[in-house]
Short mmCIF file of C-alpha atoms in Angstrom, two decimals:
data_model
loop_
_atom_site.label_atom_id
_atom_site.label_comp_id
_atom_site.label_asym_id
_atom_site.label_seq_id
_atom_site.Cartn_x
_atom_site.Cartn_y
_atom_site.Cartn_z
CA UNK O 1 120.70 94.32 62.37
CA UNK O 2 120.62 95.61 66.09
CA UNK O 3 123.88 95.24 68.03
CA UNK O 4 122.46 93.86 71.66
CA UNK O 5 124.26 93.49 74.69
CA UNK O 6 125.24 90.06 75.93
CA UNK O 7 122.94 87.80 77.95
CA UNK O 8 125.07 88.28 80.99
CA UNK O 9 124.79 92.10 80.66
CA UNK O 10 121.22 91.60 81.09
CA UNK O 11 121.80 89.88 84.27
CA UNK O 12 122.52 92.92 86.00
CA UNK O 13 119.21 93.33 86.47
CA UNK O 14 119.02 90.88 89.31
CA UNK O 15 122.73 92.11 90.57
CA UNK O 16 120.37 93.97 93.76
CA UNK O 17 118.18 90.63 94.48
CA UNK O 18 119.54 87.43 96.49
CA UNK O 19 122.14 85.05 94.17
CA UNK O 20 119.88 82.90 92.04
CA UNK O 21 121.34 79.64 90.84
CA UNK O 22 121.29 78.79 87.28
CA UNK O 23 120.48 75.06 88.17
CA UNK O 24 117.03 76.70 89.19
CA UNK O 25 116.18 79.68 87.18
CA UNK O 26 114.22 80.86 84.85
CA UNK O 27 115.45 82.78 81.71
CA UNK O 28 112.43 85.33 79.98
CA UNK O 29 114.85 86.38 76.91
CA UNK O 30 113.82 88.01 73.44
CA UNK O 31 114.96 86.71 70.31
CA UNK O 32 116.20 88.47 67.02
CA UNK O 33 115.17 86.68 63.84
CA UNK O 34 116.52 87.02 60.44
CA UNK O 35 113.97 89.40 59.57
CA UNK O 36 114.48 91.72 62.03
CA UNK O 37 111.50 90.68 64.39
CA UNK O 38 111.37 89.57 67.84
CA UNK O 39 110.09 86.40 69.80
CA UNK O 40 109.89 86.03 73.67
CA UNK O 41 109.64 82.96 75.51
CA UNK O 42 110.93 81.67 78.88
CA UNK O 43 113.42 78.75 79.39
CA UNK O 44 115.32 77.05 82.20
CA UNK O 45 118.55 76.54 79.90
CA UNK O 46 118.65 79.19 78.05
CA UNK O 47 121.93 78.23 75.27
CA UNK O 48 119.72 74.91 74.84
CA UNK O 49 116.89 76.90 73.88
CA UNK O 50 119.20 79.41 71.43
CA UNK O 51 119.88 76.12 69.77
CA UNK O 52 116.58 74.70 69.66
CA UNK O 53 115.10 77.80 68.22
CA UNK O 54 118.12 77.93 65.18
CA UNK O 55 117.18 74.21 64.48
CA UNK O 56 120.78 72.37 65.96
CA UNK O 57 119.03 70.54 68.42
CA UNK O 58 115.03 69.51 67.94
CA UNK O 59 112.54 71.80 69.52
CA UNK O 60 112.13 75.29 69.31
CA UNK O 61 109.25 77.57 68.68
CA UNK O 62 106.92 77.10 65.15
CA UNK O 63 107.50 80.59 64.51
CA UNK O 64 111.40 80.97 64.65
CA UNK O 65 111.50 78.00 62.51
CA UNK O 66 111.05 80.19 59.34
CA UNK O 67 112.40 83.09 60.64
CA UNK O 68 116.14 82.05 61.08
CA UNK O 69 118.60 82.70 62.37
CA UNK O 70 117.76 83.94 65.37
CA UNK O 71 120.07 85.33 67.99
CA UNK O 72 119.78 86.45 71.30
CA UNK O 73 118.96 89.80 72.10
CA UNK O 74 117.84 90.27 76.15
CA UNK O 75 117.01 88.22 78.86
CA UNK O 76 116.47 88.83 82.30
CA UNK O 77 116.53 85.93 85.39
CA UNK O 78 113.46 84.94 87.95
CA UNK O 79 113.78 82.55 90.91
CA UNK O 80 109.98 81.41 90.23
CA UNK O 81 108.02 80.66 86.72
CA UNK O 82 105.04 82.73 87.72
CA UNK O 83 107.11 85.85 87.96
CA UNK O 84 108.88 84.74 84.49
CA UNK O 85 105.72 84.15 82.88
CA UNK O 86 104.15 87.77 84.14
CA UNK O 87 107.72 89.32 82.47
CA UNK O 88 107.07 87.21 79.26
CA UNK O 89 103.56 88.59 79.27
CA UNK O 90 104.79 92.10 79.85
CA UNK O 91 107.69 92.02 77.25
CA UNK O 92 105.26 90.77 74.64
CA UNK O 93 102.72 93.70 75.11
CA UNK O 94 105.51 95.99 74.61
CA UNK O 95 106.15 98.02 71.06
CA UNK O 96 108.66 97.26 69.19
CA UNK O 97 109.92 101.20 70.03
CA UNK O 98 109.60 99.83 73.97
CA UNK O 99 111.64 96.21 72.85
CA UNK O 100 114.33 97.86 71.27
CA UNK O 101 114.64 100.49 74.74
CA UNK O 102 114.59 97.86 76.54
CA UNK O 103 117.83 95.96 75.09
CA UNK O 104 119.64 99.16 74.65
CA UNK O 105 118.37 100.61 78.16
CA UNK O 106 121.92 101.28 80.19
CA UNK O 107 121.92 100.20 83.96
CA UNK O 108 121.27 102.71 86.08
CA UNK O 109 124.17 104.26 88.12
CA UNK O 110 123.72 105.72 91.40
CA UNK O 111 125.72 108.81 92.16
CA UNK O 112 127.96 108.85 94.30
#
């Protein structure tokens, strides 16, 4: 299994953009299923959604239903659902070689 950061680790992403309230987000995350593939979808709460998609609450995805459990490997933050969706789209293009950069990528650091 891949070792991923944690959710909020992703949010650094957004750390140079104005504050964006969690009330009014929008979460584009990526999934790790049992099997070691990954699913990508958007959400407004995304622990909700972690639940939905390992079956503790109803809802959730058709496809993580037989591929659980599933645990949360990225996600990044939008303020609108258009730029969310264009992310999702983008992610889901990706390779898996690409995905699996992508968690493991390490901010960037400006010298000092």
């Amino acid at each position: 299994m891949i070792r991923s950061k944690k959710a909020e680790v992703s949010l650094q992403k957004s750390a140079g953009r104005k504050h964006i309230s969690r009330n009014t987000a929008y979460f584009v995350y990526m999934l790790q299923c049992a099997d070691d593939s990954f699913y990508t979808g958007i959400a407004r709460d995304l622990k909700k959604r972690l639940r939905q998609h390992n079956g503790e609450v109803r809802g959730g995805a058709k496809y993580t239903r037989s591929h659980r459990p599933v645990r949360l490997a990225y996600s990044e933050i939008y303020k609108t659902r258009s730029r969310a969706s264009a992310r999702e789209h983008e992610i889901k293009t990706m390779t898996r070689p690409q995905k699996m950069t992508l968690i493991f990528k390490k901010p960037k650091v400006l010298p000092a």
